[in-house]
PDB file of C-alpha atoms in Angstrom:
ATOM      1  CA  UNK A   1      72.439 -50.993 -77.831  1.00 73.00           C
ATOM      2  CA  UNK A   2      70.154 -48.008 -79.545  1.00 72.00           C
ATOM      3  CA  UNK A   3      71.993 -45.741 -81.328  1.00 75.00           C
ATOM      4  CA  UNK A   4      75.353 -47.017 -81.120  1.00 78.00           C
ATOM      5  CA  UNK A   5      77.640 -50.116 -81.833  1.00 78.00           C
ATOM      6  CA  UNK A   6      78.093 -52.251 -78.965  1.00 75.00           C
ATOM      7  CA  UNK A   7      82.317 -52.207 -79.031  1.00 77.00           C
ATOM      8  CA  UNK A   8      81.226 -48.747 -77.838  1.00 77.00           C
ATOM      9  CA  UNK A   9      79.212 -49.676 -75.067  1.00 76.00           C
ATOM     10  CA  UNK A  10      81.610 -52.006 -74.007  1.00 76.00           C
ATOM     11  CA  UNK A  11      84.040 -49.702 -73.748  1.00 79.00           C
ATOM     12  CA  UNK A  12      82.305 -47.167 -71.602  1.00 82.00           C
ATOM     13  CA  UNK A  13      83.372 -46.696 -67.911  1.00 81.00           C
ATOM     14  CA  UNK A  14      80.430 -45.369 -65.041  1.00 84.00           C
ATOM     15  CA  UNK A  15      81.426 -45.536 -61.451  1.00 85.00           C
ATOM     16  CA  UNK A  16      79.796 -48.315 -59.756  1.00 78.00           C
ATOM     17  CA  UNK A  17      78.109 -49.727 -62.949  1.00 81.00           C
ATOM     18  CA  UNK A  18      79.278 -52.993 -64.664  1.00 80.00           C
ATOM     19  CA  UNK A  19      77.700 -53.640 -68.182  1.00 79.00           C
ATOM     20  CA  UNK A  20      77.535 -57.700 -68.101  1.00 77.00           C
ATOM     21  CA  UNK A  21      75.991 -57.797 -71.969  1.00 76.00           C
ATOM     22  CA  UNK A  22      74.903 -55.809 -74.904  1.00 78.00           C
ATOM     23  CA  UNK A  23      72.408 -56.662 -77.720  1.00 79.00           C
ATOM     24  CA  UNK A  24      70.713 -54.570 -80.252  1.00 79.00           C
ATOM     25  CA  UNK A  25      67.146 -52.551 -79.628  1.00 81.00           C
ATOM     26  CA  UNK A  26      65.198 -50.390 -81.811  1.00 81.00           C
ATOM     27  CA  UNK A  27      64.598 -48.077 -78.949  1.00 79.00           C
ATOM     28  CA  UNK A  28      66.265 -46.907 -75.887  1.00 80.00           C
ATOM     29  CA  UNK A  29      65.912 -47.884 -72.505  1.00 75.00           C
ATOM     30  CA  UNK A  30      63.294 -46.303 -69.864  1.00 74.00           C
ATOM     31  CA  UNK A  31      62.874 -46.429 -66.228  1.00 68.00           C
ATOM     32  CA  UNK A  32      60.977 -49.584 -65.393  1.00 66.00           C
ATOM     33  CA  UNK A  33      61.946 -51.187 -68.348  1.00 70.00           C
ATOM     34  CA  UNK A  34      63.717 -54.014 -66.094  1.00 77.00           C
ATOM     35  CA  UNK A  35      61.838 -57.255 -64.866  1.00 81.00           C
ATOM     36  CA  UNK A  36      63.983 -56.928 -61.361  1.00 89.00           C
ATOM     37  CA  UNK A  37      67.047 -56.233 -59.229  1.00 94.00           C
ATOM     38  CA  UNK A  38      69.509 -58.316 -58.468  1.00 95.00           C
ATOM     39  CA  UNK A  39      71.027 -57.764 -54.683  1.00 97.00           C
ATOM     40  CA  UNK A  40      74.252 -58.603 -53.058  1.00 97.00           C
ATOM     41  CA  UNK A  41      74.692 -57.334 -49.408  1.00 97.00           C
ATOM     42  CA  UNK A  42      77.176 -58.093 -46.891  1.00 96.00           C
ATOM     43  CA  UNK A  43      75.778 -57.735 -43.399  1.00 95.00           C
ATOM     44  CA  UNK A  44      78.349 -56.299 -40.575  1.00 92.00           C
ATOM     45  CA  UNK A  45      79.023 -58.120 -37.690  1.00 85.00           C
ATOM     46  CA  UNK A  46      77.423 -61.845 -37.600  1.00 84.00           C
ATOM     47  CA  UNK A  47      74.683 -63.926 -38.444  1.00 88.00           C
ATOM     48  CA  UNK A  48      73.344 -67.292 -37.647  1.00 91.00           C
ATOM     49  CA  UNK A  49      73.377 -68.957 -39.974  1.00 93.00           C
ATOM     50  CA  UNK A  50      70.881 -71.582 -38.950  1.00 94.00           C
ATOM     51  CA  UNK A  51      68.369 -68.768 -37.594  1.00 95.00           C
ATOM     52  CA  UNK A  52      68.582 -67.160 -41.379  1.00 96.00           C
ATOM     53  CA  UNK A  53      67.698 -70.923 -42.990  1.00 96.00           C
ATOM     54  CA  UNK A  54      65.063 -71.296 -40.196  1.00 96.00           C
ATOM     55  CA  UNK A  55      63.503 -67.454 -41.463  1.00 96.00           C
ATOM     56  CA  UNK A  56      64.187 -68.463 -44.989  1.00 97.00           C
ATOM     57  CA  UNK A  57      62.016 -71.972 -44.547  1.00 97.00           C
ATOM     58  CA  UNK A  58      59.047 -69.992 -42.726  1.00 96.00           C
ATOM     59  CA  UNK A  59      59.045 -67.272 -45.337  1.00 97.00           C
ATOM     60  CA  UNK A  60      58.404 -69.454 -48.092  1.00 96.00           C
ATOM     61  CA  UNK A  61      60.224 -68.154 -50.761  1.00 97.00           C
ATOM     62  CA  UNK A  62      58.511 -64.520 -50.742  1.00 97.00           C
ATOM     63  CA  UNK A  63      58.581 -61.557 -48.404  1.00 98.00           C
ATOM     64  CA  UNK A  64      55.720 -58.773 -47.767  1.00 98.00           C
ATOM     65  CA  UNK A  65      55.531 -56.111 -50.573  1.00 98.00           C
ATOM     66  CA  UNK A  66      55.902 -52.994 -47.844  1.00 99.00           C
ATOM     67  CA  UNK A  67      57.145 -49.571 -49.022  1.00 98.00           C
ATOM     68  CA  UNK A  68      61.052 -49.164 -47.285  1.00 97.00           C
ATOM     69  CA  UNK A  69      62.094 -46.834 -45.582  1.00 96.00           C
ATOM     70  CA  UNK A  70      63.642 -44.730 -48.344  1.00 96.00           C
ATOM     71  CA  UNK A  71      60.408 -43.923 -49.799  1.00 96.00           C
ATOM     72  CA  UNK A  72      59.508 -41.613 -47.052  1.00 97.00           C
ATOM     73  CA  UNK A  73      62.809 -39.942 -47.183  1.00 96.00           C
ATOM     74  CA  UNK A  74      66.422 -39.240 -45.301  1.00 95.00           C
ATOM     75  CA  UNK A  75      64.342 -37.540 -42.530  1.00 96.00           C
ATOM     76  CA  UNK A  76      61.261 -39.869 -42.757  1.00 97.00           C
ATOM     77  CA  UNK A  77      58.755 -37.387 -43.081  1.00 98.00           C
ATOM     78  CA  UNK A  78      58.086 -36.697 -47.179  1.00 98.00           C
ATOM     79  CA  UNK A  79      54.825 -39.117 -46.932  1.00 98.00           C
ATOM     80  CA  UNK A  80      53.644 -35.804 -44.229  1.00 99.00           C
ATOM     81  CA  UNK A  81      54.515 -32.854 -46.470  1.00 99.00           C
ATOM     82  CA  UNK A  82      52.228 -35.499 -49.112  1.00 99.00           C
ATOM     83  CA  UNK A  83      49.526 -35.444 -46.891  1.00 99.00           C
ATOM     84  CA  UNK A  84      49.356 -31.840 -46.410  1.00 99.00           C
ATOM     85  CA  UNK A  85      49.311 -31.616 -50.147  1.00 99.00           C
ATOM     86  CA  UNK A  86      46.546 -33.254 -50.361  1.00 99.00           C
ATOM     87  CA  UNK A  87      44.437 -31.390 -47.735  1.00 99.00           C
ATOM     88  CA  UNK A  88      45.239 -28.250 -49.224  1.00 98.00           C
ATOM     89  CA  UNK A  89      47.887 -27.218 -46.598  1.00 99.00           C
ATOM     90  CA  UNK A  90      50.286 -25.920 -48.390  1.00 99.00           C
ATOM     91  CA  UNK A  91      51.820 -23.505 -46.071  1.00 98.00           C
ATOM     92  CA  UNK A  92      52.186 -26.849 -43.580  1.00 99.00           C
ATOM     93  CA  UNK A  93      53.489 -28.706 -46.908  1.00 99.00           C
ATOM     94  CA  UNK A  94      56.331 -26.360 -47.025  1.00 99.00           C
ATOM     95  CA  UNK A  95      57.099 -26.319 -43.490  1.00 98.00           C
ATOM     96  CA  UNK A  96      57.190 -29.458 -43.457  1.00 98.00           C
ATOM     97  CA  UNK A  97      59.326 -29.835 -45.910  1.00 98.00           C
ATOM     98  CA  UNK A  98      62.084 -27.728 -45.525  1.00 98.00           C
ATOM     99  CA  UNK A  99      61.977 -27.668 -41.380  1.00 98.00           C
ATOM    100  CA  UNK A 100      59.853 -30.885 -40.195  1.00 97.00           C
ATOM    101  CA  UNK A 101      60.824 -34.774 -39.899  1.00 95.00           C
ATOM    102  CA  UNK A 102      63.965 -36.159 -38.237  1.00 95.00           C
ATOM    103  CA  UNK A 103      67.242 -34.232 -37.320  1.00 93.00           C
ATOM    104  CA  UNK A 104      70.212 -34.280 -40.128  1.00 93.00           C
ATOM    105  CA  UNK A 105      72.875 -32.209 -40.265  1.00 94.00           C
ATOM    106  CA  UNK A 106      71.169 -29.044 -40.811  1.00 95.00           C
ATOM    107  CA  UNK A 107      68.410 -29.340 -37.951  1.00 95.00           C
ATOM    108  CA  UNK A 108      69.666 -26.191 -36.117  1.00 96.00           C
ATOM    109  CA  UNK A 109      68.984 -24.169 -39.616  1.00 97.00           C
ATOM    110  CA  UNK A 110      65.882 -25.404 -40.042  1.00 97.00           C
ATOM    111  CA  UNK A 111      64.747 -24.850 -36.252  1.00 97.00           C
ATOM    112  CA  UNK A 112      65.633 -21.349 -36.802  1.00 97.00           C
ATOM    113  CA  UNK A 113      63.916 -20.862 -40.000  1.00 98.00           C
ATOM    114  CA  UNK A 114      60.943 -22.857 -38.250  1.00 97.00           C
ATOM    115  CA  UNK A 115      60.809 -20.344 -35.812  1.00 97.00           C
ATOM    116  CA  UNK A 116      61.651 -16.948 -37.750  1.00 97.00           C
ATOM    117  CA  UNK A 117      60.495 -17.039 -41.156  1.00 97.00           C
ATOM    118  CA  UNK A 118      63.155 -15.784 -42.509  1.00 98.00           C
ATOM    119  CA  UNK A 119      63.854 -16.525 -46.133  1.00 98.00           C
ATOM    120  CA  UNK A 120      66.792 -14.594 -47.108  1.00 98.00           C
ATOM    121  CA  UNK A 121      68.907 -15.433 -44.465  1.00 98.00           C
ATOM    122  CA  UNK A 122      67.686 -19.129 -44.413  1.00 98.00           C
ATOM    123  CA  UNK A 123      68.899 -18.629 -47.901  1.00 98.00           C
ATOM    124  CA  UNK A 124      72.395 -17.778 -47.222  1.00 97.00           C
ATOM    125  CA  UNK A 125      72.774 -20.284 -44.529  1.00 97.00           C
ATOM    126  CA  UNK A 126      71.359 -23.842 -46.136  1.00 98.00           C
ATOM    127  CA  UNK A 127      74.421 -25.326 -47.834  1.00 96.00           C
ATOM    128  CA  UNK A 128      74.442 -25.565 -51.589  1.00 96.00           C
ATOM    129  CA  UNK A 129      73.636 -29.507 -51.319  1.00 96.00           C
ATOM    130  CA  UNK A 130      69.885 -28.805 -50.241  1.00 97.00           C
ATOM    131  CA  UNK A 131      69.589 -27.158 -53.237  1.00 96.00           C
ATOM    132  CA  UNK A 132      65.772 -28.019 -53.407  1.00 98.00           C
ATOM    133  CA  UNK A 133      65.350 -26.698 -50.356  1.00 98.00           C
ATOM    134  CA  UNK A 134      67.274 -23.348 -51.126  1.00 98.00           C
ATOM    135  CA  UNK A 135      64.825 -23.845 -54.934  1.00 98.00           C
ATOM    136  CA  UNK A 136      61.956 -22.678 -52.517  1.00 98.00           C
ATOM    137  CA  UNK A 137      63.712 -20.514 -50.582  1.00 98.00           C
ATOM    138  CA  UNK A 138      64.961 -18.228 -53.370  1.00 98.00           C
ATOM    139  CA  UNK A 139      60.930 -18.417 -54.214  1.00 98.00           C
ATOM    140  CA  UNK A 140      59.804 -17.382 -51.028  1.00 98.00           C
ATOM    141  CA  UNK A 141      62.330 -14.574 -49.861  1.00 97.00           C
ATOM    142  CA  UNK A 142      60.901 -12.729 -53.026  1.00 96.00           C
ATOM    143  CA  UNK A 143      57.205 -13.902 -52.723  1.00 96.00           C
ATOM    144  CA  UNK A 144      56.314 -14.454 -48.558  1.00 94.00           C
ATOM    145  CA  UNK A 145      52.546 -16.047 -49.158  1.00 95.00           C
ATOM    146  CA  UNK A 146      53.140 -17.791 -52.547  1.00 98.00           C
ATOM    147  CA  UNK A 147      53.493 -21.508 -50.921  1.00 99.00           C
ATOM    148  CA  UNK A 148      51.359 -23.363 -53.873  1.00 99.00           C
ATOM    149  CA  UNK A 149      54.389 -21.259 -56.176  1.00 98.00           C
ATOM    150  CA  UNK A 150      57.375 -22.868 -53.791  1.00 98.00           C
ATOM    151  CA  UNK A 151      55.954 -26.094 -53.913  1.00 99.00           C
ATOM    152  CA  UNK A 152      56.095 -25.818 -58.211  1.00 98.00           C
ATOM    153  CA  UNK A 153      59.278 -24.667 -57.823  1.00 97.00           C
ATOM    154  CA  UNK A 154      60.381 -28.418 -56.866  1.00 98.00           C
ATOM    155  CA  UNK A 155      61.125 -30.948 -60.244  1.00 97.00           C
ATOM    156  CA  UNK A 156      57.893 -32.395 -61.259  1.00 96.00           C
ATOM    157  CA  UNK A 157      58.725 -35.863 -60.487  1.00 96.00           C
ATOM    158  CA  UNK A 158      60.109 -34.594 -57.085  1.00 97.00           C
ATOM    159  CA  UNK A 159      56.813 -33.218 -56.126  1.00 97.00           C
ATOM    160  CA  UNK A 160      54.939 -36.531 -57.387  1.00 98.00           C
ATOM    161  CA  UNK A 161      57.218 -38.195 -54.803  1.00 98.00           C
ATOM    162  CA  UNK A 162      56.025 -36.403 -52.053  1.00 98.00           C
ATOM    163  CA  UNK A 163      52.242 -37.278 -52.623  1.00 99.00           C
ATOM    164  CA  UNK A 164      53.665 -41.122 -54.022  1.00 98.00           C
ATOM    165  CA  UNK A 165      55.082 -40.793 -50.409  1.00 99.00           C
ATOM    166  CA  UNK A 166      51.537 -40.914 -48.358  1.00 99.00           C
ATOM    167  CA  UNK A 167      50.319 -43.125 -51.089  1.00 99.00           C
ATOM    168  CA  UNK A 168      52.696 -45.870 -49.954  1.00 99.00           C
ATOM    169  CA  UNK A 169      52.219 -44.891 -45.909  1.00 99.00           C
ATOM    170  CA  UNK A 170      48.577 -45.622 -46.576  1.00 99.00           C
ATOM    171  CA  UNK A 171      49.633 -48.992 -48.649  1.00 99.00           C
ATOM    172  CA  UNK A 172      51.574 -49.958 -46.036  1.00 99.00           C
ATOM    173  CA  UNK A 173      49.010 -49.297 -43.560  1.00 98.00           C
ATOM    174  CA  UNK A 174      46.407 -51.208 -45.040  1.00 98.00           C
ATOM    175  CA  UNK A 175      48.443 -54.153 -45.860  1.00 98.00           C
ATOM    176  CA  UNK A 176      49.589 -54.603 -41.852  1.00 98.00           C
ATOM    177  CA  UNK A 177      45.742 -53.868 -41.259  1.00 96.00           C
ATOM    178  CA  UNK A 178      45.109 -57.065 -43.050  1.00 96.00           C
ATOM    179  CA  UNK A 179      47.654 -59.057 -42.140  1.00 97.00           C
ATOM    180  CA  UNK A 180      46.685 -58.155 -38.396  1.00 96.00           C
ATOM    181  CA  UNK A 181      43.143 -59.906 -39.180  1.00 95.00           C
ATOM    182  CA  UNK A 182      44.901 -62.317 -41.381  1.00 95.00           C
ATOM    183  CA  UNK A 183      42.699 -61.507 -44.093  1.00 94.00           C
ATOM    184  CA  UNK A 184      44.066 -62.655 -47.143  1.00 93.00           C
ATOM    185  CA  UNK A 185      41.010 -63.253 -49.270  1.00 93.00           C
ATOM    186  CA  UNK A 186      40.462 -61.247 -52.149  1.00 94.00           C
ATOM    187  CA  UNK A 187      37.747 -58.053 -51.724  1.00 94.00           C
ATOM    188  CA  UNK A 188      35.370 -56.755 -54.641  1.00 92.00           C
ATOM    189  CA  UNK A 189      38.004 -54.380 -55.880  1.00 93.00           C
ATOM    190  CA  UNK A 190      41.317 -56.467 -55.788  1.00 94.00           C
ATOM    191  CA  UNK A 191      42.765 -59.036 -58.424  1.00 94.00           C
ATOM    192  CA  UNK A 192      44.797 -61.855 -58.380  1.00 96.00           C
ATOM    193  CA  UNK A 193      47.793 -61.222 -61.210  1.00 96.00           C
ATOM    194  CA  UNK A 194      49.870 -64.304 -62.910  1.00 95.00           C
ATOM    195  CA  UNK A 195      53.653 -64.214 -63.452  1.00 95.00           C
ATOM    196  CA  UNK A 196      55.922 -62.912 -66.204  1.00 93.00           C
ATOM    197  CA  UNK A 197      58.655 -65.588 -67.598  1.00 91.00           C
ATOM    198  CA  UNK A 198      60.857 -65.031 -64.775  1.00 91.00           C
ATOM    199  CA  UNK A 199      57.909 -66.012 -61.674  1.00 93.00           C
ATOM    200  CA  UNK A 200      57.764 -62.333 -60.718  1.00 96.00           C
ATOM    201  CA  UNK A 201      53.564 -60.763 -60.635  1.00 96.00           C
ATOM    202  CA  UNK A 202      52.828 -59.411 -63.713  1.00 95.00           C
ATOM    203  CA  UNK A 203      49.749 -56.992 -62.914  1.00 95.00           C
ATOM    204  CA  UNK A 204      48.827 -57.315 -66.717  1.00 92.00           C
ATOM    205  CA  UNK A 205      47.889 -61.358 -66.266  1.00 93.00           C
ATOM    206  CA  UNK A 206      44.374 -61.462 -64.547  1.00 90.00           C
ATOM    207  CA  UNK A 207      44.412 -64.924 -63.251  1.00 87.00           C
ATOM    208  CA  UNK A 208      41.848 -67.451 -61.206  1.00 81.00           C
ATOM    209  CA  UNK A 209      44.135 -69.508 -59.409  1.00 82.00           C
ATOM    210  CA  UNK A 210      43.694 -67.203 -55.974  1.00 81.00           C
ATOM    211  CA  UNK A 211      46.411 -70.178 -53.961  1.00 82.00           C
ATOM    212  CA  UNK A 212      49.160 -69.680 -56.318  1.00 85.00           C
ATOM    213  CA  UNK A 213      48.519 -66.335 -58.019  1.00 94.00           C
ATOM    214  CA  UNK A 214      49.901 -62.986 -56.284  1.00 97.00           C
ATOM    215  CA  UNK A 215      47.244 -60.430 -54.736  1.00 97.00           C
ATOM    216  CA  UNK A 216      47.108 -57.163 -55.904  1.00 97.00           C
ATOM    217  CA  UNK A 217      45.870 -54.056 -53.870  1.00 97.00           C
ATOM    218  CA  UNK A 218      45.307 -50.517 -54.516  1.00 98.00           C
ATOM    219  CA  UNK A 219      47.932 -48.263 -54.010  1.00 98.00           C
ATOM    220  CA  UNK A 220      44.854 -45.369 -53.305  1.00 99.00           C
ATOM    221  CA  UNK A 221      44.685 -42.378 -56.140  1.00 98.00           C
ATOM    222  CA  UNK A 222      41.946 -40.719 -57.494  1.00 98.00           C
ATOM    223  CA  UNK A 223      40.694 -43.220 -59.883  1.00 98.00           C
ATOM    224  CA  UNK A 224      40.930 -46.177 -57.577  1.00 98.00           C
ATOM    225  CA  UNK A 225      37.999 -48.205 -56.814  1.00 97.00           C
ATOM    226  CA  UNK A 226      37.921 -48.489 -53.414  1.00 97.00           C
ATOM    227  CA  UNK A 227      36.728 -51.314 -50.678  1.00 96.00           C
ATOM    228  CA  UNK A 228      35.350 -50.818 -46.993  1.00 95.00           C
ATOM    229  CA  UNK A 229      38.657 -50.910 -45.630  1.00 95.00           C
ATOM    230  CA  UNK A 230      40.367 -48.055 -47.886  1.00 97.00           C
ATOM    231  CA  UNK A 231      37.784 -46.165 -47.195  1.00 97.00           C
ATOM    232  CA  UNK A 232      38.146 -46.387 -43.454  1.00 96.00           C
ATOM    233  CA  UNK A 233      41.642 -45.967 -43.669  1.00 97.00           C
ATOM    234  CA  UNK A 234      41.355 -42.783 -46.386  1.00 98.00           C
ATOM    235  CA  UNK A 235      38.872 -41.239 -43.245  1.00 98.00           C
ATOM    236  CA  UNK A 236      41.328 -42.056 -40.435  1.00 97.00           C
ATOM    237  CA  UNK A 237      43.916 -39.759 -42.463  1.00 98.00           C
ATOM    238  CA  UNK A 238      41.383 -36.836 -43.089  1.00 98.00           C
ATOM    239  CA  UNK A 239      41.406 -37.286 -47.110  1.00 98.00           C
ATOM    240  CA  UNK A 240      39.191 -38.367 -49.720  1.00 98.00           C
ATOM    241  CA  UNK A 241      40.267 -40.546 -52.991  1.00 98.00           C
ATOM    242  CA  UNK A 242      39.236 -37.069 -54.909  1.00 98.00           C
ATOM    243  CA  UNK A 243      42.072 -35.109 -53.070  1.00 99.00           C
ATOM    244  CA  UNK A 244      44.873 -37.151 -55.466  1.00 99.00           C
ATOM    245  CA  UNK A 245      43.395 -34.794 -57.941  1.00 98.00           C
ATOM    246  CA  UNK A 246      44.906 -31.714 -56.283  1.00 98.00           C
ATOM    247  CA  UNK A 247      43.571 -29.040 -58.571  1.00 97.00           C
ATOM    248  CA  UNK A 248      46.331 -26.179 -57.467  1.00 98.00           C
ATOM    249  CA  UNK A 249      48.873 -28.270 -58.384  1.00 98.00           C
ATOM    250  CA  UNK A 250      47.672 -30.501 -60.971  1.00 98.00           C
ATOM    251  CA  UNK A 251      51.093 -31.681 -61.973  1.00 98.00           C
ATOM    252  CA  UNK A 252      51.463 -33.499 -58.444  1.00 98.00           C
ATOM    253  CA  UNK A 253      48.323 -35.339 -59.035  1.00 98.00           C
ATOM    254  CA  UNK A 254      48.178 -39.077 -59.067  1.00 98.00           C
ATOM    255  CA  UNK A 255      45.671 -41.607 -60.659  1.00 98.00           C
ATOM    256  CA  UNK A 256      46.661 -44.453 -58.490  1.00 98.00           C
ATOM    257  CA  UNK A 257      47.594 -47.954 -58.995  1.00 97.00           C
ATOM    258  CA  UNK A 258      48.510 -51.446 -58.046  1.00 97.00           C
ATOM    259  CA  UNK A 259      50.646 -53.405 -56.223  1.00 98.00           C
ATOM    260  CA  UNK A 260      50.706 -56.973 -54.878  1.00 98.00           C
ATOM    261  CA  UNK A 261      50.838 -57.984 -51.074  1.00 98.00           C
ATOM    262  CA  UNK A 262      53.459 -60.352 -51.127  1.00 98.00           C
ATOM    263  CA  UNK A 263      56.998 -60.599 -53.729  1.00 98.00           C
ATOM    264  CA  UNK A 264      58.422 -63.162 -54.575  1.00 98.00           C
ATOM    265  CA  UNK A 265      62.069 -63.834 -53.616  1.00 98.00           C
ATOM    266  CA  UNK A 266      64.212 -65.349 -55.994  1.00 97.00           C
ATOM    267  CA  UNK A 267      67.955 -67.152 -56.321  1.00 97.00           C
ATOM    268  CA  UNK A 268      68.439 -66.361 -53.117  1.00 98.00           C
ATOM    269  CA  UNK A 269      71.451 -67.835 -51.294  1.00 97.00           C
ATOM    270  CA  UNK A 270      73.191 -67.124 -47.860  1.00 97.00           C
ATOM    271  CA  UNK A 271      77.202 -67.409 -47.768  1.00 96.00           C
ATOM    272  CA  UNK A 272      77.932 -67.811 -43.770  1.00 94.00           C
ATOM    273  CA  UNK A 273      81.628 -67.018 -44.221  1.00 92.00           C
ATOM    274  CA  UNK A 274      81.430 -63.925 -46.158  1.00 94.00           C
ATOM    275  CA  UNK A 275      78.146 -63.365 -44.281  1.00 95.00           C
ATOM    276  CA  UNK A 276      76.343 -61.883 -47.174  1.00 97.00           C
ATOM    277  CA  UNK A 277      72.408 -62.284 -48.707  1.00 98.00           C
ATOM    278  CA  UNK A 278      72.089 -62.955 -52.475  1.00 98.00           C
ATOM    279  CA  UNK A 279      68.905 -62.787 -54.033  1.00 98.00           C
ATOM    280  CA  UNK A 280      66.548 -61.128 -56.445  1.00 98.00           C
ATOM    281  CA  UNK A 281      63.106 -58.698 -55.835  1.00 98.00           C
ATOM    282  CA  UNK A 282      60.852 -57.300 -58.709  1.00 97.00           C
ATOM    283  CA  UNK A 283      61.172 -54.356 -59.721  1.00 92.00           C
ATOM    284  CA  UNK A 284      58.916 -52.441 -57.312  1.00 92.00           C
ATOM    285  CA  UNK A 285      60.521 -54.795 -54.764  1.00 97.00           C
ATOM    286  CA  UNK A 286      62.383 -53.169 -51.263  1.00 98.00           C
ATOM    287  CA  UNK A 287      65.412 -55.477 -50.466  1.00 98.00           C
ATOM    288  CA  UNK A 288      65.619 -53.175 -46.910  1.00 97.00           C
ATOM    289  CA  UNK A 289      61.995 -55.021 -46.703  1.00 98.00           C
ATOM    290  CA  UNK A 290      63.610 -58.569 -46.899  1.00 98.00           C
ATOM    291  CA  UNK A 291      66.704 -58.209 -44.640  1.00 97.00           C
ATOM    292  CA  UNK A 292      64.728 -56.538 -42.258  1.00 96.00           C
ATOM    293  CA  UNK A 293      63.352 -60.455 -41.901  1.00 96.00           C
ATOM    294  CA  UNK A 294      65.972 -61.594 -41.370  1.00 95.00           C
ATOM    295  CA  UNK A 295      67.786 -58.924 -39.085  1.00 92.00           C
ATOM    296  CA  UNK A 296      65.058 -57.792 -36.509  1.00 84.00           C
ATOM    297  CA  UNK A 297      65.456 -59.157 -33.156  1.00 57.00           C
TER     298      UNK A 297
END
């Protein structure tokens, strides 16, 4: 509790949201502030439940750190209107954004504005729930050219998401690159992190023990030290680690960071009646990641 009594956090009602404790804090809580997550997911139709021990015992207790599918959006395509960013294509950016990527329920609109640039009356036809969308609209039906202005038009931590977006599409990337060549040995750039109290990597503890420590990687921004590989893989993609500094839009730009290989999975437990997964991820961690372990073919 900061700022209040906790008789009056217990009494406070949010859809979907249980409060299981309180305790007292001299400041408020932040995004990230949490060691983990804590998932419970019932599965339709049915598993076997031998085949998920079997995956469970061959896994080892942790999973590979991917990016899920929700960080490259509903239509799977925000890690391309990030690339464009970062090559400067910010016409293509926009495009991308408001026409490209897989169909939803307003493909047809989109086709059309694809096809006849037409602002105003893209404007009156998206519905009011792509209201981002309709943010850069409104923009553009008064100023045609101005796509670097239509791009700030989006929420500042919406536009870091798109370039966040390739960021993870290159992590991912890399880390299937190495996994193909099953090269898990540490390069000149990477570090092997410790644990927090509760076993999960904590990137601040530096540690030695390379068989029982957690491998961190870059996630590739402009201050990022990069390896052989990266650099490959930054050429592949037509971008340079400088381009995360995008100087039109310095607001989108992103410094980089880390993130380990592998998580660690913990509690989990697999009820074959109610056919539902238990089990806890850090933070960072993708549960869609996991289950997709044990749901592929």
């Amino acid at each position: 509790c900061f700022d209040c009594k906790k008789e009056q956090l217990a009494n406070i009602s949010i859809t979907d949201i249980e409060i299981l404790g309180s305790y007292y804090s001299n400041k408020p809580l932040s995004l990230g502030d949490h060691l983990g997550n804590r998932f419970t997911i019932k599965v339709e139709g049915k598993c076997d439940g031998k085949k998920v021990e079997r995956i469970w015992q061959e896994l080892g207790g942790k999973s590979i750190n991917y990016f899920g599918p929700q960080r490259f959006g509903s239509r799977n395509n925000t890690h391309k209107t990030g690339y464009f960013i970062l090559k400067g294509l910010f016409e293509d950016a926009v495009f991308e954004y408001l026409c490209g990527g897989e169909e939803d329920e307003s493909a047809g609109l989109r086709r059309e504005l694809l096809q006849t640039r037409d602002y105003v009356k893209a404007l009156n036809a998206f519905p009011t729930h792509l209201r981002y969308e309709r943010c850069m609209l409104d923009y553009l039906a008064d100023k045609q050219r101005d796509f670097i202005g239509a791009l700030r038009r989006l929420p500042r931590k919406l536009g870091m998401m798109l370039v966040h977006a390739s960021q993870s599409h290159l992590f991912n990337q890399y880390v299937s690159m190495r996994l193909h060549d099953n090269d898990l040995e540490p390069k000149e750039n990477e570090l092997v992190c410790g644990t927090n109290d509760y076993g999960f990597p904590d990137l601040g503890k530096k540690s030695n023990d390379e068989e029982n420590g957690w491998l961190a990687c870059n996630v590739i921004g402009y201050d990022s030290e990069l390896n052989e590989f990266e650099k490959e893989l930054l050429a592949e993609a037509g971008i340079s680690k400088e381009d995360f500094k995008i100087k039109k839009i310095p607001e989108f730009s992103s410094s980089g960071s880390l993130r380990t290989m592998f998580m660690p999975i913990k509690d989990f437990a697999y009820d074959e009646k109610e056919n539902t997964f238990r089990f806890s991820l850090p933070k960072s961690g993708y549960a869609t990641v996991v289950m997709d372990e044990f749901l592929k073919a």
